[in-house]
Tab-separated table of C-alpha atoms in Angstrom:
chain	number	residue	atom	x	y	z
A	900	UNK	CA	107.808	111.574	103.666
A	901	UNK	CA	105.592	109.338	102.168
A	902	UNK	CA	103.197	107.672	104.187
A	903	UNK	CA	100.258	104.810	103.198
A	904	UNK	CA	96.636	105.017	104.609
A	905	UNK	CA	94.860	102.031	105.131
A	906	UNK	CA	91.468	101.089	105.551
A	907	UNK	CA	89.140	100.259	108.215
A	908	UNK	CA	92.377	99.736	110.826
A	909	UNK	CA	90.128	96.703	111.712
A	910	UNK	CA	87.340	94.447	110.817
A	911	UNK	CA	85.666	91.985	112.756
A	912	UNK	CA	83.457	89.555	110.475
A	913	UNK	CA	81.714	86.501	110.614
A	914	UNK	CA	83.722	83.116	108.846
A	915	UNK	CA	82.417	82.682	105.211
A	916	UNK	CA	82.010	86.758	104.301
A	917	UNK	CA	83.643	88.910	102.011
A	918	UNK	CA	86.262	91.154	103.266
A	919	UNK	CA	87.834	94.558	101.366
A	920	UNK	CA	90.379	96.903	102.478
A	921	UNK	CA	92.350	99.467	100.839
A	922	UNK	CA	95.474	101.883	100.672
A	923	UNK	CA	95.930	105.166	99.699
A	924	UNK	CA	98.754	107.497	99.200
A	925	UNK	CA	99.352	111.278	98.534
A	926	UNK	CA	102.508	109.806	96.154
A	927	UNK	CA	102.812	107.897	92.898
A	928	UNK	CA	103.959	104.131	93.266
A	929	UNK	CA	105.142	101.684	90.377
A	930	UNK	CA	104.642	98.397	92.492
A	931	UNK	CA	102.000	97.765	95.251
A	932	UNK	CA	102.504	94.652	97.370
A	933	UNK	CA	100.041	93.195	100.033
A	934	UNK	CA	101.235	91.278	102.883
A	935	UNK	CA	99.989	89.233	105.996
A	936	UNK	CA	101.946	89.306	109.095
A	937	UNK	CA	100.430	86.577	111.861
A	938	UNK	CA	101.619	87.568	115.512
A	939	UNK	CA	105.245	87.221	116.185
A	940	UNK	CA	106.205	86.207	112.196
A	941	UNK	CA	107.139	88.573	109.535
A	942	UNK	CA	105.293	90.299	106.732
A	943	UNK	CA	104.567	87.109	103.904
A	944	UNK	CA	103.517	88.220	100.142
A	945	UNK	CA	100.339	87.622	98.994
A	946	UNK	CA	99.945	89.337	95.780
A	947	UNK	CA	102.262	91.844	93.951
A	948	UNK	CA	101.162	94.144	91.406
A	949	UNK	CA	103.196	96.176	89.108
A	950	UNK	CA	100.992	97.814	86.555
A	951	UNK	CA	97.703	100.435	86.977
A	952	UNK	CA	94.897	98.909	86.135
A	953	UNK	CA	96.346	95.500	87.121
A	954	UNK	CA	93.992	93.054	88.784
A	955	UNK	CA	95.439	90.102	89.943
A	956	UNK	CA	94.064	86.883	92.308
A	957	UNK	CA	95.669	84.396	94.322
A	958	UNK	CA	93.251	82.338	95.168
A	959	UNK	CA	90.670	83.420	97.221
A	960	UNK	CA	92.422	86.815	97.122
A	961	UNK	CA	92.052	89.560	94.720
A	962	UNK	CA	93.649	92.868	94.243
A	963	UNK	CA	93.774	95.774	92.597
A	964	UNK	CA	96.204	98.471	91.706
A	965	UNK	CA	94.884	101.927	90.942
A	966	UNK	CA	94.811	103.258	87.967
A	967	UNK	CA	96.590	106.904	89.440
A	968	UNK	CA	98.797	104.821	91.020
A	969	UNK	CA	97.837	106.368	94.428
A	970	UNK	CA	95.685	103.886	95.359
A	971	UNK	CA	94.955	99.377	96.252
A	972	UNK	CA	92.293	97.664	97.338
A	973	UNK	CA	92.360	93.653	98.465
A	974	UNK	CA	89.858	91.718	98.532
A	975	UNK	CA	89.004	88.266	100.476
A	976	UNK	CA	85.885	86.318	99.579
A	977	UNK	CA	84.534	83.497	102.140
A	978	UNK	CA	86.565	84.683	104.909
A	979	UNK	CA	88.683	81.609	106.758
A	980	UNK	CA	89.810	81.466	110.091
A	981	UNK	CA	93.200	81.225	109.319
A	982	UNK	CA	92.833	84.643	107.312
A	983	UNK	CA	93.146	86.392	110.781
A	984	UNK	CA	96.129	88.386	111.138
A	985	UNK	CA	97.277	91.867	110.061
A	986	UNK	CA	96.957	92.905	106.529
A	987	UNK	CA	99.415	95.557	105.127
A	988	UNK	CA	99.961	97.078	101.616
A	989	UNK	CA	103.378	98.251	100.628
A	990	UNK	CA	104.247	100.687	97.730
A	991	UNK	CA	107.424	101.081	95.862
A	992	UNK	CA	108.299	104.171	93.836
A	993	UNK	CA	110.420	104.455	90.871
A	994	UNK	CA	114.102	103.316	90.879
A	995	UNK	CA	113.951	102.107	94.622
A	996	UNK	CA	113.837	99.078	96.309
A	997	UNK	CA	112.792	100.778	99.417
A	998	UNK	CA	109.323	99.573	100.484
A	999	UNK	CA	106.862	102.033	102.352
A	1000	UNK	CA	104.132	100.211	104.149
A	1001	UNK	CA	100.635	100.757	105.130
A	1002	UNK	CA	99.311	101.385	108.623
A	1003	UNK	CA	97.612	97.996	108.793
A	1004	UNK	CA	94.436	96.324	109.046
A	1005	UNK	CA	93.573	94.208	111.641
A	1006	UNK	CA	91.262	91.088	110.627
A	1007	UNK	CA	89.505	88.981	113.093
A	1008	UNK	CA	87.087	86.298	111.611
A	1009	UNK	CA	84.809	84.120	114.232
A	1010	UNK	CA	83.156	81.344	113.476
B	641	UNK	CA	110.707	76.893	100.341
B	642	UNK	CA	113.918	78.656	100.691
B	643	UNK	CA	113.540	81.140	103.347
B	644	UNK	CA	115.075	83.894	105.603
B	645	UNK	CA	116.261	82.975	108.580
B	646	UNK	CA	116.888	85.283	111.735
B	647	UNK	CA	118.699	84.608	114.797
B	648	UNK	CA	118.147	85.525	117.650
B	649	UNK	CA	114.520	85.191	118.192
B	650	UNK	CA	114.424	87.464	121.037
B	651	UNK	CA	117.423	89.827	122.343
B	652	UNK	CA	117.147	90.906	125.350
B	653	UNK	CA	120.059	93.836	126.346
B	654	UNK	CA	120.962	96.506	128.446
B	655	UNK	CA	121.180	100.273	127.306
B	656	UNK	CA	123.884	101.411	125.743
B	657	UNK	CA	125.551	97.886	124.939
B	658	UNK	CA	125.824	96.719	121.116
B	659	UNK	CA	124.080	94.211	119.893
B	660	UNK	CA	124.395	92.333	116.382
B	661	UNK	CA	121.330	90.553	114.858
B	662	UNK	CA	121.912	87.949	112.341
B	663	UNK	CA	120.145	87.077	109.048
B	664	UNK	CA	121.063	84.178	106.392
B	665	UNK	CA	119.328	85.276	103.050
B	666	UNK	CA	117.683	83.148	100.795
B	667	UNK	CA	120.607	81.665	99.356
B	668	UNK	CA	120.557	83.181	95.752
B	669	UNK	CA	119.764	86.251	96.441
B	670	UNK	CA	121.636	89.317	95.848
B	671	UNK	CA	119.754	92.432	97.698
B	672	UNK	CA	119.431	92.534	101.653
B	673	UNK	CA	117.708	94.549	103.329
B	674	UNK	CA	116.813	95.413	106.766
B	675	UNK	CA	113.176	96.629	108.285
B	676	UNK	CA	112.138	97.307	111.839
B	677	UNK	CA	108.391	97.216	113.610
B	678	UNK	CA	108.320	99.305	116.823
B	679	UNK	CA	105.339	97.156	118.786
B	680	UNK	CA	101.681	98.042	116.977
B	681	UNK	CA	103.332	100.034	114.361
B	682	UNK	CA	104.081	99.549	110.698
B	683	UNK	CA	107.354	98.226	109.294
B	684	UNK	CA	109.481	100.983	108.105
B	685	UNK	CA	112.716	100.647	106.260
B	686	UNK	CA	116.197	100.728	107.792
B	687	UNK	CA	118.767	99.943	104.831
B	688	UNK	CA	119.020	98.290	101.307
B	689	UNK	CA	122.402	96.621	100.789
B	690	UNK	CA	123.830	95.275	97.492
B	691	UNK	CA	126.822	94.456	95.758
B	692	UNK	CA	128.783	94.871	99.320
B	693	UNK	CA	127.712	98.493	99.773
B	694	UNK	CA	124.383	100.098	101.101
B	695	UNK	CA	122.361	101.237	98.258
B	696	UNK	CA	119.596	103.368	100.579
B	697	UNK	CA	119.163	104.295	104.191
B	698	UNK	CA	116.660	105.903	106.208
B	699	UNK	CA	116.508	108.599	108.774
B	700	UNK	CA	116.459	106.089	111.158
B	701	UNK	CA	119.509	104.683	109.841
B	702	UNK	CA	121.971	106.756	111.981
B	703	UNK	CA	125.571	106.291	112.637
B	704	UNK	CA	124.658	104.169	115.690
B	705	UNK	CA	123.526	101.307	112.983
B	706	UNK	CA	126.143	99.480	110.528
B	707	UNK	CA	125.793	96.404	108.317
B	708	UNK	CA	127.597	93.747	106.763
B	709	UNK	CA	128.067	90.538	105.337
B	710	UNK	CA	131.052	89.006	106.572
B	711	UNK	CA	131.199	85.742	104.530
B	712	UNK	CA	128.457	84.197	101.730
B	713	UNK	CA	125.823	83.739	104.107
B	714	UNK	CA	125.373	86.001	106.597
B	715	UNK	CA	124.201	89.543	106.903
B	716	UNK	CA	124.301	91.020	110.081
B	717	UNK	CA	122.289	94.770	111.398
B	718	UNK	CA	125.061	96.308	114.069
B	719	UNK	CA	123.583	98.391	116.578
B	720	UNK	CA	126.500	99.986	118.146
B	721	UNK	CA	124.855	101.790	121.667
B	722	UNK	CA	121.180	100.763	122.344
B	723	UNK	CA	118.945	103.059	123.314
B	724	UNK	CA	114.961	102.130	124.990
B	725	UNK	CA	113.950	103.218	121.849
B	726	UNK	CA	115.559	100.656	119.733
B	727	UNK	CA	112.713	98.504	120.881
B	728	UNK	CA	111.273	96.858	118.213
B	729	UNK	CA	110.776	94.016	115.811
B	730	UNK	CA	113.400	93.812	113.319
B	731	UNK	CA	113.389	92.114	109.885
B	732	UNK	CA	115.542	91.008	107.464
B	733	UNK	CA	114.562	90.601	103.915
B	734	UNK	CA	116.188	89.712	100.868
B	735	UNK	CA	115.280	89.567	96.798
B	736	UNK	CA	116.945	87.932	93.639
B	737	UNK	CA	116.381	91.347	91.557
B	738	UNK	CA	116.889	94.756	91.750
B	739	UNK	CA	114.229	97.660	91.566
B	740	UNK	CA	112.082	96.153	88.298
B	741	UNK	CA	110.041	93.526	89.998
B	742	UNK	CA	111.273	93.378	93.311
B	743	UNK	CA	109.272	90.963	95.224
B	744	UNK	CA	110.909	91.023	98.975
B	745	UNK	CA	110.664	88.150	101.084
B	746	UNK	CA	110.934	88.358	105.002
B	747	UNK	CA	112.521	86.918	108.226
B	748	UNK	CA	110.578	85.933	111.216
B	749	UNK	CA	112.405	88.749	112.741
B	750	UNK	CA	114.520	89.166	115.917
B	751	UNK	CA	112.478	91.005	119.072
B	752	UNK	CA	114.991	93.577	120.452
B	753	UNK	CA	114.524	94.236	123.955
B	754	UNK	CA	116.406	97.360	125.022
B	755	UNK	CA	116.240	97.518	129.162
């Protein structure tokens, strides 16, 4: 089936650096979605993404959706503490609602 | 903010009993859907439901699972005979729109507990 790689599986950085991560796939998606999940909540949007090329912020967030299709990046500039949690892209193919989600990355910031 | 809300929190029940988990949509919302997380995993997709019938299943999705909105409100995930590996987080999400800019927004979730 189709399955979502993500990358690093965790990062552990210092509060006020830049943070990246990114999702691949072996399939074509039309939407990519990027969620944070904080322990013991469900998955919350953060930015949504439904044309290659597209680059899109939300505040202090910014991502990306490739232009194969196969491919997202997110970005987080002057990392928080509250912007711990896990991090997990989601792609939709064409003429589905189904979502397929990444593997998750883990992001602890310390102060 | 509207939002999803799931109840139970946390289910706690013996093998091979049935269980229903509850979910109340945001309110004008047409498409449901249902997601589990088995602990330290990723969310994978059970079920899409609109228009009163289930528009996609997975695998997982066996005959042991059902769902179905009984009034307005409510959508409910039926499992009919738990099994230890039913374990898991389990989300509900809904959307206003179909496929073309479907932006899905999730439940807390309900922790089953199969013993």
């Amino acid at each position: 089936g189709q399955q979502l790689n993500q990358s690093p599986q965790s990062m552990f950085i210092q509060e006020g650096e830049d943070v990246s991560m990114n999702c691949t796939s072996s399939s074509i998606f039309n939407t990519w979605l990027w969620y944070k999940q904080d322990p013991g909540e469900g998955p919350v949007l953060l930015i949504a993404l439904y044309k290659a090329g597209e680059l899109t912020s939300n505040g202090r967030l910014t991502a990306q959706f490739g232009i194969t299709r196969k491919d997202s990046f997110l970005n987080i500039s002057a990392s928080i503490p509250s912007d711990v949690g896990i991090y997990f892209c989601a792609g939709r193919s064409y003429n589905t609602d189904k979502l397929i989600f990444g593997t998750g990355t883990r992001l602890q910031v310390f102060p | 903010e509207p939002e999803v809300t799931q109840t139970p929190s946390h289910q706690v029940t013996q093998m091979g009993q049935e269980v229903i988990l509850r979910c109340v949509p945001i309110s004008n919302h047409l498409y449901f859907y249902w997601y589990r997380q088995i602990l330290g995993q990723k969310v994978e997709f059970l079920v899409s439901f609109y228009n009163n019938e289930i528009s996609e299943k997975s695998e997982i999705f066996d005959d042991q699972f059902s769902v179905e909105r009984p009034d307005g409100s409510n959508f409910t995930l039926k499992i009919r005979s738990t099994k230890l590996e039913d374990s898991a987080m389990y989300f509900c999400a809904s959307s206003d729109r179909g496929p073309a800019k479907n932006i899905q927004y999730f439940g807390a979730g309900t922790r089953l507990s199969v013993l």
